[in-house]
CSV table of C-alpha atoms and ligand atoms in Angstrom, one decimal:
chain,number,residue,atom,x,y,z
A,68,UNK,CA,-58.0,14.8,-91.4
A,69,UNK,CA,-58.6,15.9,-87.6
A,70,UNK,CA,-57.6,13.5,-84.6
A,71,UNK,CA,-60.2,13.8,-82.3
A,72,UNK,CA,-60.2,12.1,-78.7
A,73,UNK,CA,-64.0,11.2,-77.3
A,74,UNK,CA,-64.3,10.1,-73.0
A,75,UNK,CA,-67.5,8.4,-72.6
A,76,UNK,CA,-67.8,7.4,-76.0
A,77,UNK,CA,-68.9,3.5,-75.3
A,78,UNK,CA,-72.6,5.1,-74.6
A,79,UNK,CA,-75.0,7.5,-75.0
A,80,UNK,CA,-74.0,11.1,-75.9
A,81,UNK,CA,-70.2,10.0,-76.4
A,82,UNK,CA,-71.2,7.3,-78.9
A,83,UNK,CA,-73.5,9.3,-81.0
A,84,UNK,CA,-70.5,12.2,-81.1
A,85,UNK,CA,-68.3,9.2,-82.0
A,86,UNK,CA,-71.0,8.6,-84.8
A,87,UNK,CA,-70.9,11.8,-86.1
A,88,UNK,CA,-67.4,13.2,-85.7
A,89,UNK,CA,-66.8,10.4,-88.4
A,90,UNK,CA,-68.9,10.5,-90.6
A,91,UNK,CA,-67.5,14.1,-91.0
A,92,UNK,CA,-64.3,12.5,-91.3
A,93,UNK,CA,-62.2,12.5,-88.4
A,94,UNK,CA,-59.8,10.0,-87.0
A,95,UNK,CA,-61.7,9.2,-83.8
A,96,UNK,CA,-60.5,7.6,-80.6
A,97,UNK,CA,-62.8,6.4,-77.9
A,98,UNK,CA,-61.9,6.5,-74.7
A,99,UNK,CA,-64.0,4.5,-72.1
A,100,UNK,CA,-63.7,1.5,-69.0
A,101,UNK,CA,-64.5,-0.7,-72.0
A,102,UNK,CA,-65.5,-1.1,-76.2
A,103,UNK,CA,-63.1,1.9,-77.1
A,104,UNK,CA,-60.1,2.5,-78.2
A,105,UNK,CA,-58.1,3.3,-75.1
A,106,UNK,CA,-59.8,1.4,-72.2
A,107,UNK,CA,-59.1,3.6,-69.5
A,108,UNK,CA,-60.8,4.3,-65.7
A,109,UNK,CA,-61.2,8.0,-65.9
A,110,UNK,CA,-61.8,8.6,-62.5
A,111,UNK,CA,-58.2,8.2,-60.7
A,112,UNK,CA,-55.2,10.3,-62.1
A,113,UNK,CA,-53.4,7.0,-62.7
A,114,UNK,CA,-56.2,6.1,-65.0
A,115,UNK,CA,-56.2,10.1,-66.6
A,116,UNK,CA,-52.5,9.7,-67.3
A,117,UNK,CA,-52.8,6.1,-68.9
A,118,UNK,CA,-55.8,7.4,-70.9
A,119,UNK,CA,-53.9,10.3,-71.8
A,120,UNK,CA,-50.8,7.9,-72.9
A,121,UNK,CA,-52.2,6.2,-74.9
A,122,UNK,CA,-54.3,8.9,-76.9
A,123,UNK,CA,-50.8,10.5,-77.6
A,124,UNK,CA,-49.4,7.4,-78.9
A,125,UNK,CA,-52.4,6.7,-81.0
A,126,UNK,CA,-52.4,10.3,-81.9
A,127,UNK,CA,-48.6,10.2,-82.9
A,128,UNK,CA,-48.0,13.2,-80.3
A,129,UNK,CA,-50.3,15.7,-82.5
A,130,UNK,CA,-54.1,15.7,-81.8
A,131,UNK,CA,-56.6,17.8,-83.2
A,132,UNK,CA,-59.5,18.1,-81.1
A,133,UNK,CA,-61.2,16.4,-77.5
A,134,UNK,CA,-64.3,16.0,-76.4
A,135,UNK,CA,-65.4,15.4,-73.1
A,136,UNK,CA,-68.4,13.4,-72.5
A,137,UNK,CA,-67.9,10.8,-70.0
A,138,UNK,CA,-69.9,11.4,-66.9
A,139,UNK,CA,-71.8,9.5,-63.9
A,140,UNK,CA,-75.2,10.3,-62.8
A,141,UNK,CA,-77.3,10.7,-59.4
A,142,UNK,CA,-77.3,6.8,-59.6
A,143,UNK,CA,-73.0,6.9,-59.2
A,144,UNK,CA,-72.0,4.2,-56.4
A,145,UNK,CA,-70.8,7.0,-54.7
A,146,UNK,CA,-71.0,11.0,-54.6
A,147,UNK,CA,-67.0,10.9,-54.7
A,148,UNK,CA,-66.9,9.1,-57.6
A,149,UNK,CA,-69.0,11.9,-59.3
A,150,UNK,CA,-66.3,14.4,-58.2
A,151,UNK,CA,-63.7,12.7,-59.7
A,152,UNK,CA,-65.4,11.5,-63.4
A,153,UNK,CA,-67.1,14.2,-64.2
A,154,UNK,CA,-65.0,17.9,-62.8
A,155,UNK,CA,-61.5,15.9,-62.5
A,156,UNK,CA,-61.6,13.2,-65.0
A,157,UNK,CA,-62.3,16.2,-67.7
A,158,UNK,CA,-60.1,18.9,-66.3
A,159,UNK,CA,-57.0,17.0,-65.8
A,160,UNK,CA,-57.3,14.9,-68.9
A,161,UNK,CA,-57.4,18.1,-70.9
A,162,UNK,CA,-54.8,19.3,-69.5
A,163,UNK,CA,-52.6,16.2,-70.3
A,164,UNK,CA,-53.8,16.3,-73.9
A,165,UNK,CA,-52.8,20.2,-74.1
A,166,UNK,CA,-49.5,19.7,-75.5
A,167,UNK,CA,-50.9,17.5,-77.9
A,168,UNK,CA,-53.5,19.9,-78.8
A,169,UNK,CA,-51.1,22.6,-79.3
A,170,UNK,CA,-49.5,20.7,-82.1
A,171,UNK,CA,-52.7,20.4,-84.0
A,172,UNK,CA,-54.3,21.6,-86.3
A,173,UNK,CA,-57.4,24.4,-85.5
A,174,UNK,CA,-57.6,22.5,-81.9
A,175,UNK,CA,-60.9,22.7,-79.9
A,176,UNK,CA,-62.0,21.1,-77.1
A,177,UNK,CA,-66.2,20.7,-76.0
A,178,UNK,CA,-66.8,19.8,-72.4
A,179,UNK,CA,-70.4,18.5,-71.8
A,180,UNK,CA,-72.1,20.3,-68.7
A,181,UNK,CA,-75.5,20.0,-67.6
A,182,UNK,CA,-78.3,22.2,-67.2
A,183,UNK,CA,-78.2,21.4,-63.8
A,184,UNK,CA,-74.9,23.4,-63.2
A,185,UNK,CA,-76.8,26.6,-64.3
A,186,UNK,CA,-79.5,25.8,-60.9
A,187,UNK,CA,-75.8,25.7,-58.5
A,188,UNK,CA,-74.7,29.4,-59.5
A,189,UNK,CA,-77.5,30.5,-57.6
A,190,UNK,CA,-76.2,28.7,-54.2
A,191,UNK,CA,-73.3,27.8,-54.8
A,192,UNK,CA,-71.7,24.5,-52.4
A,193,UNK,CA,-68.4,24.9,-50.9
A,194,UNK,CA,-67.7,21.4,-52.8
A,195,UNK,CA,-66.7,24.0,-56.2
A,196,UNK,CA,-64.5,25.8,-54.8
A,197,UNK,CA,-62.5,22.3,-53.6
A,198,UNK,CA,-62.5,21.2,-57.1
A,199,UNK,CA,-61.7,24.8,-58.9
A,200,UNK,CA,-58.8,24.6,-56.6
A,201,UNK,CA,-57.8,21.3,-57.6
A,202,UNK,CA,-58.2,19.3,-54.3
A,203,UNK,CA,-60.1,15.9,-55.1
A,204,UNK,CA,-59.0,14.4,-52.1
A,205,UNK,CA,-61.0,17.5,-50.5
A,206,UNK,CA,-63.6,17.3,-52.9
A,207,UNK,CA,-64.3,13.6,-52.6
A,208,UNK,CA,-64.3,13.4,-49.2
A,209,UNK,CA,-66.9,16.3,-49.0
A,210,UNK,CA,-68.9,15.0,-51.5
A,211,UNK,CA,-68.9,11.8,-49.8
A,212,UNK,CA,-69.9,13.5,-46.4
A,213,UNK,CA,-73.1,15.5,-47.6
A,214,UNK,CA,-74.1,11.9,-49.3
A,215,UNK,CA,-76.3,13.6,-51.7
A,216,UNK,CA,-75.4,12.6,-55.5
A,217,UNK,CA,-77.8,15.4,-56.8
A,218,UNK,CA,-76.0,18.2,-55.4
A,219,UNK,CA,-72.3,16.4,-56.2
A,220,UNK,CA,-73.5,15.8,-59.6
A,221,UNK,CA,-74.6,19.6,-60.1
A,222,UNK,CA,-71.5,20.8,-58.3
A,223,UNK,CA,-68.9,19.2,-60.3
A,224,UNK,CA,-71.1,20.0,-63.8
A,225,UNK,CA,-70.7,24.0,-62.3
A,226,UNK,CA,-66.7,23.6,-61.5
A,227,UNK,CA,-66.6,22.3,-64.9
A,228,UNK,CA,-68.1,25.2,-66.5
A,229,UNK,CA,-66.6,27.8,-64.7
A,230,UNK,CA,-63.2,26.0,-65.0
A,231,UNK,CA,-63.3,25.7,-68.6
A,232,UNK,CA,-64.4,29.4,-69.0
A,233,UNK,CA,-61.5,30.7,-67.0
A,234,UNK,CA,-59.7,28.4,-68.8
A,235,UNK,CA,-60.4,29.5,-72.3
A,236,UNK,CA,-59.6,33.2,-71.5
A,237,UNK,CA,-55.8,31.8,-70.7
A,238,UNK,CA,-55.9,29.4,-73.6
A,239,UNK,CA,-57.5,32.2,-76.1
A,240,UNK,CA,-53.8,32.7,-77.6
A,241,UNK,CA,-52.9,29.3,-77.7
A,242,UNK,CA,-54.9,28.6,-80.1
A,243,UNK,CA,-56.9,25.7,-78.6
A,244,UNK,CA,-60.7,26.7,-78.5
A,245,UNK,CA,-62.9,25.7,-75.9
A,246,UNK,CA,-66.3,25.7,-75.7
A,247,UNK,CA,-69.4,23.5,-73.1
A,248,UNK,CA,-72.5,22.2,-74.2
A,249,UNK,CA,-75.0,22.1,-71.6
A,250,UNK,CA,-77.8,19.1,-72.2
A,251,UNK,CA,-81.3,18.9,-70.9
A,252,UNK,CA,-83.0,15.7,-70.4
A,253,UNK,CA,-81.6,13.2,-72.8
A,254,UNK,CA,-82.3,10.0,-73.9
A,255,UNK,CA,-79.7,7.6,-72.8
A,256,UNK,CA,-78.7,5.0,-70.3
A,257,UNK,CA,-77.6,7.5,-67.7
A,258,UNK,CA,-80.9,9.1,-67.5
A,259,UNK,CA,-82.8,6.1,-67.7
A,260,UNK,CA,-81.1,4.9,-64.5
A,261,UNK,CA,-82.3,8.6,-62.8
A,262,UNK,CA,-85.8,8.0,-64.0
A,263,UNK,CA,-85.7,4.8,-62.6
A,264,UNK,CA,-84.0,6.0,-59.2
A,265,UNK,CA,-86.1,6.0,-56.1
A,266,UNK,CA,-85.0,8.3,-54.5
A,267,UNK,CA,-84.7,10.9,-57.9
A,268,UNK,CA,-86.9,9.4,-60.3
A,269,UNK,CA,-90.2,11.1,-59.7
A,270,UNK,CA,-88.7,14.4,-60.2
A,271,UNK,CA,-86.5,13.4,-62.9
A,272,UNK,CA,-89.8,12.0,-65.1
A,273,UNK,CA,-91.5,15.1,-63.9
A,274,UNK,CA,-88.8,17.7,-64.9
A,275,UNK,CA,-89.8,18.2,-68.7
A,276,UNK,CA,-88.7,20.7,-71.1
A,277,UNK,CA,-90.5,23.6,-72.4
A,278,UNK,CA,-90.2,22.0,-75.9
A,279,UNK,CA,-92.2,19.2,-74.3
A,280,UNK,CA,-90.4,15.9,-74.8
A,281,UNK,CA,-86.1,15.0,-74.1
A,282,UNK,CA,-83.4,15.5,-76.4
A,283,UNK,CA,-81.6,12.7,-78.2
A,284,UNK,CA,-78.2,11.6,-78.0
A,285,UNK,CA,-77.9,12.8,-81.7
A,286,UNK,CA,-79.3,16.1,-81.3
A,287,UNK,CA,-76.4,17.1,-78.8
A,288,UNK,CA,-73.5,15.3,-80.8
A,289,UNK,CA,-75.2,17.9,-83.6
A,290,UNK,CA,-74.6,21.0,-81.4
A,291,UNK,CA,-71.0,19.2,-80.8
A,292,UNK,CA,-69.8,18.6,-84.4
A,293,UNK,CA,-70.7,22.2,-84.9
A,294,UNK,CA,-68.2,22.9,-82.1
A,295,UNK,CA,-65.4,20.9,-83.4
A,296,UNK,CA,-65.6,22.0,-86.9
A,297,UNK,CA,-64.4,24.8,-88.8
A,298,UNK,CA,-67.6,26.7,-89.1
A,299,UNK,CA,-67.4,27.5,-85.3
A,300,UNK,CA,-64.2,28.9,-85.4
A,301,UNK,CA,-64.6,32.6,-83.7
A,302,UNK,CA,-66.8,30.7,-80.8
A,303,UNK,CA,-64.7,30.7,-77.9
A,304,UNK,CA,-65.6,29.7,-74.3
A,305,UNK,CA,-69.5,30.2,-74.6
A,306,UNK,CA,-71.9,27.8,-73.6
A,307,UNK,CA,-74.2,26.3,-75.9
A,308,UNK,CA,-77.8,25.3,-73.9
A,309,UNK,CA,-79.1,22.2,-75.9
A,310,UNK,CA,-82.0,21.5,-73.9
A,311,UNK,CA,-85.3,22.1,-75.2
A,312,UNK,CA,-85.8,25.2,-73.2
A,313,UNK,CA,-84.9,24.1,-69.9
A,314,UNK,CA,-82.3,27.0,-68.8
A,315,UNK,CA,-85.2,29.7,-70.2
A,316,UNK,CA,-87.9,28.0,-68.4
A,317,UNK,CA,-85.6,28.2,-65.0
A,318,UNK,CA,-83.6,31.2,-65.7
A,319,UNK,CA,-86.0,33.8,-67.4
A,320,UNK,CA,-85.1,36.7,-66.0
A,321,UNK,CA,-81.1,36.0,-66.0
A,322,UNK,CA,-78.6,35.2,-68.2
B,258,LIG,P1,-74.1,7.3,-70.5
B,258,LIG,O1,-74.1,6.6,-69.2
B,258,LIG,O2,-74.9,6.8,-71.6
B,258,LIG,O3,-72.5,7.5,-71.0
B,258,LIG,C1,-71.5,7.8,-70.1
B,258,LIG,C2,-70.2,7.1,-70.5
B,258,LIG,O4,-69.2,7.6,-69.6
B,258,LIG,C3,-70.3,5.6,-70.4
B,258,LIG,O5,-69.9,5.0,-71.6
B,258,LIG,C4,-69.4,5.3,-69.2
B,258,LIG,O6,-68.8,4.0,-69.3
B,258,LIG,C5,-68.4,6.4,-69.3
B,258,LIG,N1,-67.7,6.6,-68.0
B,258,LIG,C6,-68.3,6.7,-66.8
B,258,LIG,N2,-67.4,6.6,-65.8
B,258,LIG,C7,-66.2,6.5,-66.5
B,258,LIG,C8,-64.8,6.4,-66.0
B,258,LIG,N3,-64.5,6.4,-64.7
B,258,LIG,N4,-63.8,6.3,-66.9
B,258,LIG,C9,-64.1,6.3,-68.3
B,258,LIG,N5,-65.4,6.4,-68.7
B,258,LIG,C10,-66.4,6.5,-67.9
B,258,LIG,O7,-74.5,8.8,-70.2
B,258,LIG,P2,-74.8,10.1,-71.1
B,258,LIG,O8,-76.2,10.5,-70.7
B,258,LIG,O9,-74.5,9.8,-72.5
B,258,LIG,O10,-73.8,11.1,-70.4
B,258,LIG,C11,-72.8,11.8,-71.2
B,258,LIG,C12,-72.5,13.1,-70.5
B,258,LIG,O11,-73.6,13.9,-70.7
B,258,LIG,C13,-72.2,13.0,-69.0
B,258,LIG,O12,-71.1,13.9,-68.7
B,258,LIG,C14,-73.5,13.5,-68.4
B,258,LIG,O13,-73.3,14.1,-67.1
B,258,LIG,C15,-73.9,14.5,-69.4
B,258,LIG,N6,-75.4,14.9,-69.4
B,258,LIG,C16,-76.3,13.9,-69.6
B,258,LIG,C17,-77.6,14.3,-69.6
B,258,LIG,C18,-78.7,13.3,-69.9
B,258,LIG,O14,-79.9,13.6,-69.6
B,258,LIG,N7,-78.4,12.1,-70.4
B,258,LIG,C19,-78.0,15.6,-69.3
B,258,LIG,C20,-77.0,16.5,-69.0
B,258,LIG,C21,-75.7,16.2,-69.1
């Protein structure tokens, strides 16, 4: 049976992938700061390479699958810290996990990005290009100078995705597969924190998708499973939109 790792999986869309991936059957290990598995602080390499330890150990050196959910919101302590969870606290765990993943079976990895990366390709900040070349001191410190977690959090969700796309043409012969899922508006403790936000909550309640009410956790862990299973195995560095018609209603005349 596969050996699946899960970040973020002590809340919201991690835990309801967590859910799913076993009922389907897999071995899964949570990573998380707390109720998981490997208890791990995601967002310092010392913390990446303990997580990353201890999921190979777990794993016995040969792991089938990761998926990256964990992720801070527009409510982070700091625009820094949104840097280094959410672009380097995916990026570098994967590729501490790679040799791992190459020893399993059918590997595949699903990164969760946002629908708000999709809004940054059309102005891009100078933050990405810090982060796609792998400088989070850089990054951070950038981040932490503008002192606006909106545009940190949509940055790093853009690095992600473009990362992970270049990053699936190299790992195409591999054999890993890598794919993104990009939520809307979802129900879980991160977003009720935005829509609670005073400085972001207005727009954040007001932002609703086309479909006309948020996603669940359980309707992205769907799109996930999908991902991670067998069925999906000619889809290769795509990006599956799972967001009620968001992208469509901002993006209509692109793609
Ligand atoms: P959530 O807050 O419910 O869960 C996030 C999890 O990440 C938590 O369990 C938290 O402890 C963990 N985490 C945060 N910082 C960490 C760190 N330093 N080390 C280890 N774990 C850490 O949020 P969610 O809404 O389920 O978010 C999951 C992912 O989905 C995030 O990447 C988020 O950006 C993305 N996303 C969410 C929405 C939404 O509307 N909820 C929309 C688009 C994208």
């Amino acid at each position: 049976m596969s050996v699946t790792a899960v970040t973020g999986s002590a809340s919201g869309i991690g835990a309801a992938v967590c859910q799913q991936l076993r009922a389907a059957g897999h071995t899964v290990i949570g990573i998380d700061r707390h109720q998981a598995e490997v208890i791990a602080d995601l967002s310092s390499s010392e913390g990446r390479a303990n997580a990353a330890e201890q999921v190979i150990a777990l794993a016995q050196g040969k792991l089938d699958g990761l998926v990256c959910c964990a992720g801070l919101g527009v409510t982070a302590p700091s625009s820094s810290l949104v840097v280094s969870v959410n672009y380097f606290g995916s990026t570098e765990l994967i590729e501490l996990l790679s040799p791992a993943l190459k020893k399993g079976t059918k590997p595949a990895i699903t990164i969760i990005g946002s629908v708000a990366a999709s809004q940054q390709a059309a102005d891009p900040h100078p933050m990405i290009d810090l982060m796609l070349s792998n400088d989070e001191q850089a990054a951070r410190a950038l981040a932490d100078e503008l002192g606006q977690p909106h545009i940190a959090y949509a940055a790093s969700k853009y690095a992600l995705t473009v990362h992970c796309r270049r990053l699936a043409v190299k790992t195409g012969s591999t054999g890993i597969r890598l794919n993104i899922v990009a939520p809307g508006a979802v129900e879980t403790p991160l977003h009720e924190a935005s829509k609670n936000d005073p400085r972001f909550g207005e727009a954040v309640r007001n932002f609703i998708a086309p479909i006309g009410r948020n996603g669940q956790p359980s309707e992205i862990a769907d799109a996930v499973s999908f991902l991670q299973s067998p069925q999906a195995a000619f889809v290769h560095g795509s990006i599956i939109y799972v967001d009620g018609g968001m992208d469509a209603m901002m993006r209509n005349g692109s793609f």
